[in-house]
Amino acid sequence: MRQKIVAGNWKMNTDYDQGLWLVSEVVNMVNDEVLSDVKVIIAPPFTHLFGIKQLIKSAPKVRLAAQNCSSEASGAFTGEISCSMLKSIGVEAVIIGHSERRQLFGETNFSIKKKIKQALQAGLSPIVCCGETWDERNGGIHFQIIQTQLEEALFALNRDEIGKVIIAYEPVWAIGTGQTATPDQAQEIHRFIRNAIQEKYNSSIADSISILYGGSCTSKNAKELFSNPDVDGGLVGGASLKSREFVDIIKSF
Ligand code: PEP
């Protein structure tokens, strides 16, 4: 049975007090209302991580992730935060290769591959994002784009390592646009990703990896998206900033 996961990516939103308040609300609702075995991951800004770690200790289903990490282990890299630093304050996962980081901060499959290695070495679960732009889908090259992202960023990992990765399929055209992929479009790509993992590794690894959908996921569309056989949950941006909405998404399984 694959782990069901709903992860909230807050991006660069909330100040510290607002962040702590939002998490307290989510924790209370999750503890009171969520009966399924879903894992909830919160990815707030770096500044909030330590404070939020203290708050989620009373919520066994809730885990903590960072939104980014350095591709280096330590040293003269001003402004960077390493995976071992994150691990040392109780962070368990890290989002790597989000399309905003690829598009706005020049991240490439090569730098993403280095970050994934760092995360695994530090004992963090990498949540690795992939997905095509609208032009790439329109041009009919979306499968090829995703295959290349997987091959260049992920497929150098060995069997043990790949088994610790969470994948998020996030069509770039659906992120923050209100234009969600249809359940069929999501399932088609999730199946494609799982098949690619099966071909590269084996079917038991492919069957065990959680693949999340991300892109304008809301409480209105989550149920239909999550009911697909290869969709194991969601990576949620905007809707994770409203506690009621986020918890309703978590309850969509
Ligand atoms: C995201 O940024 O990972 C995301 C899925 O954003 P949104 O849900 O706002 O589209």
mmCIF file of C-alpha atoms and ligand atoms in Angstrom:
data_model
loop_
_atom_site.group_PDB
_atom_site.id
_atom_site.type_symbol
_atom_site.label_atom_id
_atom_site.label_comp_id
_atom_site.label_asym_id
_atom_site.label_seq_id
_atom_site.Cartn_x
_atom_site.Cartn_y
_atom_site.Cartn_z
ATOM 1 C CA MET A 1 0.000 0.000 0.000
ATOM 2 C CA ARG A 2 1.526 3.316 -1.067
ATOM 3 C CA GLN A 3 1.694 6.194 1.401
ATOM 4 C CA LYS A 4 -0.983 8.817 0.743
ATOM 5 C CA ILE A 5 0.403 12.314 1.168
ATOM 6 C CA VAL A 6 -0.916 15.853 1.063
ATOM 7 C CA ALA A 7 1.829 18.482 1.204
ATOM 8 C CA GLY A 8 1.293 22.209 1.548
ATOM 9 C CA ASN A 9 3.812 24.514 -0.126
ATOM 10 C CA TRP A 10 3.373 27.949 1.423
ATOM 11 C CA LYS A 11 5.922 29.551 -0.911
ATOM 12 C CA MET A 12 6.971 33.045 0.314
ATOM 13 C CA ASN A 13 3.780 33.724 2.267
ATOM 14 C CA THR A 14 2.924 34.450 5.931
ATOM 15 C CA ASP A 15 5.029 36.207 8.531
ATOM 16 C CA TYR A 16 6.169 34.182 11.539
ATOM 17 C CA ASP A 17 3.110 34.745 13.743
ATOM 18 C CA GLN A 18 0.693 34.126 10.887
ATOM 19 C CA GLY A 19 2.548 30.906 10.058
ATOM 20 C CA LEU A 20 2.372 29.597 13.610
ATOM 21 C CA TRP A 21 -1.313 30.448 13.785
ATOM 22 C CA LEU A 22 -2.048 28.691 10.495
ATOM 23 C CA VAL A 23 -0.221 25.547 11.593
ATOM 24 C CA SER A 24 -2.020 25.496 14.960
ATOM 25 C CA GLU A 25 -5.342 25.556 13.125
ATOM 26 C CA VAL A 26 -4.261 22.786 10.736
ATOM 27 C CA VAL A 27 -2.923 20.629 13.591
ATOM 28 C CA ASN A 28 -6.155 20.953 15.583
ATOM 29 C CA MET A 29 -8.338 20.113 12.589
ATOM 30 C CA VAL A 30 -6.132 17.215 11.481
ATOM 31 C CA ASN A 31 -6.105 15.740 15.012
ATOM 32 C CA ASP A 32 -9.890 16.089 15.322
ATOM 33 C CA GLU A 33 -11.066 15.226 11.827
ATOM 34 C CA VAL A 34 -8.602 13.174 9.796
ATOM 35 C CA LEU A 35 -9.107 9.470 10.289
ATOM 36 C CA SER A 36 -7.340 8.077 7.207
ATOM 37 C CA ASP A 37 -3.654 7.147 7.201
ATOM 38 C CA VAL A 38 -2.690 10.157 5.086
ATOM 39 C CA LYS A 39 0.617 11.876 5.825
ATOM 40 C CA VAL A 40 0.380 15.673 5.961
ATOM 41 C CA ILE A 41 3.505 17.660 5.092
ATOM 42 C CA ILE A 42 3.822 21.396 5.721
ATOM 43 C CA ALA A 43 6.489 23.335 3.820
ATOM 44 C CA PRO A 44 6.657 26.842 5.292
ATOM 45 C CA PRO A 45 9.391 29.448 4.704
ATOM 46 C CA PHE A 46 12.792 28.654 6.286
ATOM 47 C CA THR A 47 12.296 31.217 9.075
ATOM 48 C CA HIS A 48 9.244 29.346 10.400
ATOM 49 C CA LEU A 49 10.643 25.822 10.426
ATOM 50 C CA PHE A 50 11.968 25.627 13.980
ATOM 51 C CA GLY A 51 8.902 27.220 15.572
ATOM 52 C CA ILE A 52 6.530 25.053 13.586
ATOM 53 C CA LYS A 53 8.484 21.935 14.523
ATOM 54 C CA GLN A 54 7.573 22.575 18.170
ATOM 55 C CA LEU A 55 3.872 22.952 17.297
ATOM 56 C CA ILE A 56 3.522 19.774 15.273
ATOM 57 C CA LYS A 57 4.947 17.536 17.997
ATOM 58 C CA SER A 58 1.352 16.987 19.136
ATOM 59 C CA ALA A 59 0.254 15.912 15.640
ATOM 60 C CA PRO A 60 1.575 12.483 14.640
ATOM 61 C CA LYS A 61 0.229 12.792 11.081
ATOM 62 C CA VAL A 62 1.919 16.141 10.395
ATOM 63 C CA ARG A 63 5.508 16.377 9.125
ATOM 64 C CA LEU A 64 7.768 19.268 8.227
ATOM 65 C CA ALA A 65 9.465 20.060 4.917
ATOM 66 C CA ALA A 66 11.629 22.868 3.578
ATOM 67 C CA GLN A 67 10.911 24.421 0.186
ATOM 68 C CA ASN A 68 14.493 24.297 -1.008
ATOM 69 C CA CYS A 69 18.018 23.323 0.054
ATOM 70 C CA SER A 70 21.597 23.853 -1.030
ATOM 71 C CA SER A 71 23.229 21.582 -3.569
ATOM 72 C CA GLU A 72 26.357 21.692 -1.397
ATOM 73 C CA ALA A 73 27.067 20.104 1.980
ATOM 74 C CA SER A 74 28.743 23.058 3.743
ATOM 75 C CA GLY A 75 31.224 25.860 3.259
ATOM 76 C CA ALA A 76 31.497 29.278 1.621
ATOM 77 C CA PHE A 77 28.035 29.506 0.059
ATOM 78 C CA THR A 78 26.603 32.722 1.480
ATOM 79 C CA GLY A 79 22.861 32.638 2.003
ATOM 80 C CA GLU A 80 22.482 28.908 1.438
ATOM 81 C CA ILE A 81 20.979 26.366 3.835
ATOM 82 C CA SER A 82 22.245 22.807 3.839
ATOM 83 C CA CYS A 83 20.247 19.616 4.213
ATOM 84 C CA SER A 84 22.107 18.683 7.402
ATOM 85 C CA MET A 85 21.109 22.046 8.932
ATOM 86 C CA LEU A 86 17.492 21.276 8.092
ATOM 87 C CA LYS A 87 17.787 17.785 9.505
ATOM 88 C CA SER A 88 19.304 19.150 12.722
ATOM 89 C CA ILE A 89 16.115 21.084 13.543
ATOM 90 C CA GLY A 90 13.782 18.195 12.811
ATOM 91 C CA VAL A 91 12.876 18.825 9.179
ATOM 92 C CA GLU A 92 12.053 15.526 7.468
ATOM 93 C CA ALA A 93 11.575 16.389 3.800
ATOM 94 C CA VAL A 94 12.496 19.006 1.221
ATOM 95 C CA ILE A 95 10.832 20.136 -1.995
ATOM 96 C CA ILE A 96 13.373 20.044 -4.815
ATOM 97 C CA GLY A 97 13.066 21.307 -8.385
ATOM 98 C CA HIS A 98 9.821 23.247 -8.066
ATOM 99 C CA SER A 99 9.047 24.940 -11.403
ATOM 100 C CA GLU A 100 9.346 28.379 -9.781
ATOM 101 C CA ARG A 101 12.911 27.509 -8.813
ATOM 102 C CA ARG A 102 13.603 26.204 -12.304
ATOM 103 C CA GLN A 103 12.075 29.231 -14.039
ATOM 104 C CA LEU A 104 12.995 32.083 -11.687
ATOM 105 C CA PHE A 105 16.238 30.873 -10.116
ATOM 106 C CA GLY A 106 17.866 29.000 -12.961
ATOM 107 C CA GLU A 107 17.701 25.514 -11.475
ATOM 108 C CA THR A 108 18.442 22.724 -13.914
ATOM 109 C CA ASN A 109 18.050 18.962 -13.859
ATOM 110 C CA PHE A 110 21.764 18.863 -13.028
ATOM 111 C CA SER A 111 21.549 21.132 -9.947
ATOM 112 C CA ILE A 112 18.358 19.340 -8.889
ATOM 113 C CA LYS A 113 20.203 16.019 -9.071
ATOM 114 C CA LYS A 114 22.880 17.407 -6.718
ATOM 115 C CA LYS A 115 20.231 18.630 -4.259
ATOM 116 C CA ILE A 116 18.497 15.250 -4.259
ATOM 117 C CA LYS A 117 21.818 13.593 -3.371
ATOM 118 C CA GLN A 118 22.395 16.066 -0.539
ATOM 119 C CA ALA A 119 18.901 15.470 0.829
ATOM 120 C CA LEU A 120 19.314 11.699 0.814
ATOM 121 C CA GLN A 121 22.751 11.895 2.405
ATOM 122 C CA ALA A 122 21.308 14.007 5.233
ATOM 123 C CA GLY A 123 18.367 11.646 5.726
ATOM 124 C CA LEU A 124 15.679 13.930 4.277
ATOM 125 C CA SER A 125 12.957 12.739 1.898
ATOM 126 C CA PRO A 126 13.249 14.652 -1.363
ATOM 127 C CA ILE A 127 9.902 15.734 -2.871
ATOM 128 C CA VAL A 128 11.042 16.039 -6.475
ATOM 129 C CA CYS A 129 8.942 18.134 -8.853
ATOM 130 C CA CYS A 130 8.598 17.574 -12.580
ATOM 131 C CA GLY A 131 6.181 18.862 -15.190
ATOM 132 C CA GLU A 132 5.797 20.465 -18.576
ATOM 133 C CA THR A 133 4.901 23.991 -19.699
ATOM 134 C CA TRP A 134 1.800 24.731 -21.721
ATOM 135 C CA ASP A 135 3.851 25.172 -24.911
ATOM 136 C CA GLU A 136 5.507 21.810 -24.354
ATOM 137 C CA ARG A 137 2.131 20.112 -23.911
ATOM 138 C CA ASN A 138 0.696 21.920 -26.916
ATOM 139 C CA GLY A 139 3.707 20.874 -28.935
ATOM 140 C CA GLY A 140 3.144 17.247 -27.964
ATOM 141 C CA ILE A 141 6.511 16.877 -26.229
ATOM 142 C CA HIS A 142 5.272 16.663 -22.612
ATOM 143 C CA PHE A 143 6.121 12.971 -22.188
ATOM 144 C CA GLN A 144 9.590 13.568 -23.561
ATOM 145 C CA ILE A 145 10.138 16.540 -21.220
ATOM 146 C CA ILE A 146 9.146 14.534 -18.168
ATOM 147 C CA GLN A 147 11.213 11.540 -19.245
ATOM 148 C CA THR A 148 14.261 13.816 -19.556
ATOM 149 C CA GLN A 149 13.602 15.419 -16.155
ATOM 150 C CA LEU A 150 13.406 11.962 -14.573
ATOM 151 C CA GLU A 151 16.476 10.636 -16.358
ATOM 152 C CA GLU A 152 18.693 13.653 -15.706
ATOM 153 C CA ALA A 153 17.621 14.463 -12.147
ATOM 154 C CA LEU A 154 16.600 11.142 -10.635
ATOM 155 C CA PHE A 155 17.680 8.069 -12.482
ATOM 156 C CA ALA A 156 21.297 8.090 -11.321
ATOM 157 C CA LEU A 157 20.012 7.069 -7.887
ATOM 158 C CA ASN A 158 20.389 3.473 -6.815
ATOM 159 C CA ARG A 159 17.444 1.291 -5.791
ATOM 160 C CA ASP A 160 17.664 2.133 -2.102
ATOM 161 C CA GLU A 161 17.824 5.844 -2.823
ATOM 162 C CA ILE A 162 15.002 6.044 -5.351
ATOM 163 C CA GLY A 163 12.746 4.251 -2.876
ATOM 164 C CA LYS A 164 13.064 7.234 -0.506
ATOM 165 C CA VAL A 165 11.936 9.803 -3.067
ATOM 166 C CA ILE A 166 8.466 11.344 -3.355
ATOM 167 C CA ILE A 167 7.631 12.614 -6.837
ATOM 168 C CA ALA A 168 5.299 15.526 -7.574
ATOM 169 C CA TYR A 169 3.894 15.920 -11.070
ATOM 170 C CA GLU A 170 3.202 19.614 -11.407
ATOM 171 C CA PRO A 171 2.203 20.808 -14.878
ATOM 172 C CA VAL A 172 3.634 24.326 -14.981
ATOM 173 C CA TRP A 173 0.502 25.648 -16.688
ATOM 174 C CA ALA A 174 -1.611 24.549 -13.723
ATOM 175 C CA ILE A 175 0.470 26.109 -10.950
ATOM 176 C CA GLY A 176 -1.231 29.108 -9.404
ATOM 177 C CA THR A 177 -3.423 29.586 -12.493
ATOM 178 C CA GLY A 178 -6.711 28.038 -11.378
ATOM 179 C CA GLN A 179 -6.429 25.775 -14.426
ATOM 180 C CA THR A 180 -6.206 22.258 -13.001
ATOM 181 C CA ALA A 181 -5.190 19.211 -15.026
ATOM 182 C CA THR A 182 -8.176 16.962 -15.608
ATOM 183 C CA PRO A 183 -8.171 13.729 -13.604
ATOM 184 C CA ASP A 184 -7.454 11.873 -16.876
ATOM 185 C CA GLN A 185 -4.519 14.113 -17.743
ATOM 186 C CA ALA A 186 -3.085 13.655 -14.245
ATOM 187 C CA GLN A 187 -3.553 9.878 -14.282
ATOM 188 C CA GLU A 188 -1.972 9.591 -17.749
ATOM 189 C CA ILE A 189 1.228 11.319 -16.633
ATOM 190 C CA HIS A 190 1.364 9.617 -13.228
ATOM 191 C CA ARG A 191 1.080 6.236 -14.991
ATOM 192 C CA PHE A 192 3.813 7.308 -17.396
ATOM 193 C CA ILE A 193 6.106 8.266 -14.498
ATOM 194 C CA ARG A 194 5.425 4.992 -12.693
ATOM 195 C CA ASN A 195 6.118 3.024 -15.884
ATOM 196 C CA ALA A 196 9.393 4.897 -16.372
ATOM 197 C CA ILE A 197 10.446 3.971 -12.814
ATOM 198 C CA GLN A 198 9.465 0.378 -13.427
ATOM 199 C CA GLU A 199 11.544 0.223 -16.600
ATOM 200 C CA LYS A 200 14.574 1.816 -14.957
ATOM 201 C CA TYR A 201 14.316 -0.042 -11.605
ATOM 202 C CA ASN A 202 11.608 -2.642 -11.026
ATOM 203 C CA SER A 203 7.897 -2.964 -10.436
ATOM 204 C CA SER A 204 8.020 -3.258 -6.666
ATOM 205 C CA ILE A 205 9.921 0.052 -6.449
ATOM 206 C CA ALA A 206 7.558 1.663 -8.974
ATOM 207 C CA ASP A 207 4.535 0.439 -7.016
ATOM 208 C CA SER A 208 5.849 1.766 -3.732
ATOM 209 C CA ILE A 209 6.696 5.358 -4.741
ATOM 210 C CA SER A 210 4.153 8.067 -3.905
ATOM 211 C CA ILE A 211 3.434 10.350 -6.856
ATOM 212 C CA LEU A 212 1.605 13.569 -5.948
ATOM 213 C CA TYR A 213 -0.330 15.875 -8.239
ATOM 214 C CA GLY A 214 0.254 19.631 -7.964
ATOM 215 C CA GLY A 215 -1.386 22.534 -9.769
ATOM 216 C CA SER A 216 -4.452 24.466 -8.572
ATOM 217 C CA CYS A 217 -5.592 21.596 -6.383
ATOM 218 C CA THR A 218 -8.591 22.590 -4.221
ATOM 219 C CA SER A 219 -11.184 20.899 -2.033
ATOM 220 C CA LYS A 220 -13.478 20.938 -5.081
ATOM 221 C CA ASN A 221 -11.246 18.914 -7.410
ATOM 222 C CA ALA A 222 -9.091 16.896 -4.963
ATOM 223 C CA LYS A 223 -11.472 13.969 -4.553
ATOM 224 C CA GLU A 224 -11.648 13.265 -8.269
ATOM 225 C CA LEU A 225 -7.906 13.731 -8.742
ATOM 226 C CA PHE A 226 -6.984 11.517 -5.769
ATOM 227 C CA SER A 227 -9.357 8.751 -6.848
ATOM 228 C CA ASN A 228 -7.073 7.888 -9.777
ATOM 229 C CA PRO A 229 -5.059 4.722 -9.235
ATOM 230 C CA ASP A 230 -1.667 6.380 -9.712
ATOM 231 C CA VAL A 231 -2.369 9.656 -7.904
ATOM 232 C CA ASP A 232 -1.233 9.266 -4.301
ATOM 233 C CA GLY A 233 -2.078 12.739 -3.078
ATOM 234 C CA GLY A 234 -1.278 16.353 -3.755
ATOM 235 C CA LEU A 235 1.284 19.110 -3.510
ATOM 236 C CA VAL A 236 -0.852 22.137 -2.746
ATOM 237 C CA GLY A 237 0.195 25.768 -3.067
ATOM 238 C CA GLY A 238 -2.397 28.529 -2.679
ATOM 239 C CA ALA A 239 -5.041 26.349 -1.061
ATOM 240 C CA SER A 240 -2.631 25.306 1.712
ATOM 241 C CA LEU A 241 -2.721 28.862 3.098
ATOM 242 C CA LYS A 242 -6.330 28.446 4.276
ATOM 243 C CA SER A 243 -6.616 25.925 7.079
ATOM 244 C CA ARG A 244 -10.209 24.843 6.358
ATOM 245 C CA GLU A 245 -9.543 24.432 2.645
ATOM 246 C CA PHE A 246 -6.274 22.562 3.193
ATOM 247 C CA VAL A 247 -7.795 20.142 5.694
ATOM 248 C CA ASP A 248 -10.748 19.535 3.368
ATOM 249 C CA ILE A 249 -8.233 18.558 0.685
ATOM 250 C CA ILE A 250 -6.532 16.218 3.177
ATOM 251 C CA LYS A 251 -9.932 14.649 3.851
ATOM 252 C CA SER A 252 -10.551 14.013 0.134
ATOM 253 C CA PHE A 253 -9.193 10.452 0.191
HETATM 254 C C1 PEP B 1 2.762 24.595 -6.089
HETATM 255 O O1 PEP B 1 3.302 25.686 -6.051
HETATM 256 O O2 PEP B 1 3.423 23.577 -5.832
HETATM 257 C C2 PEP B 1 1.347 24.534 -6.436
HETATM 258 C C3 PEP B 1 0.841 23.381 -6.748
HETATM 259 O O3 PEP B 1 0.652 25.732 -6.412
HETATM 260 P P1 PEP B 1 -0.920 25.925 -6.576
HETATM 261 O O4 PEP B 1 -1.614 24.852 -5.793
HETATM 262 O O5 PEP B 1 -1.205 27.292 -6.030
HETATM 263 O O6 PEP B 1 -1.220 25.815 -8.037
#
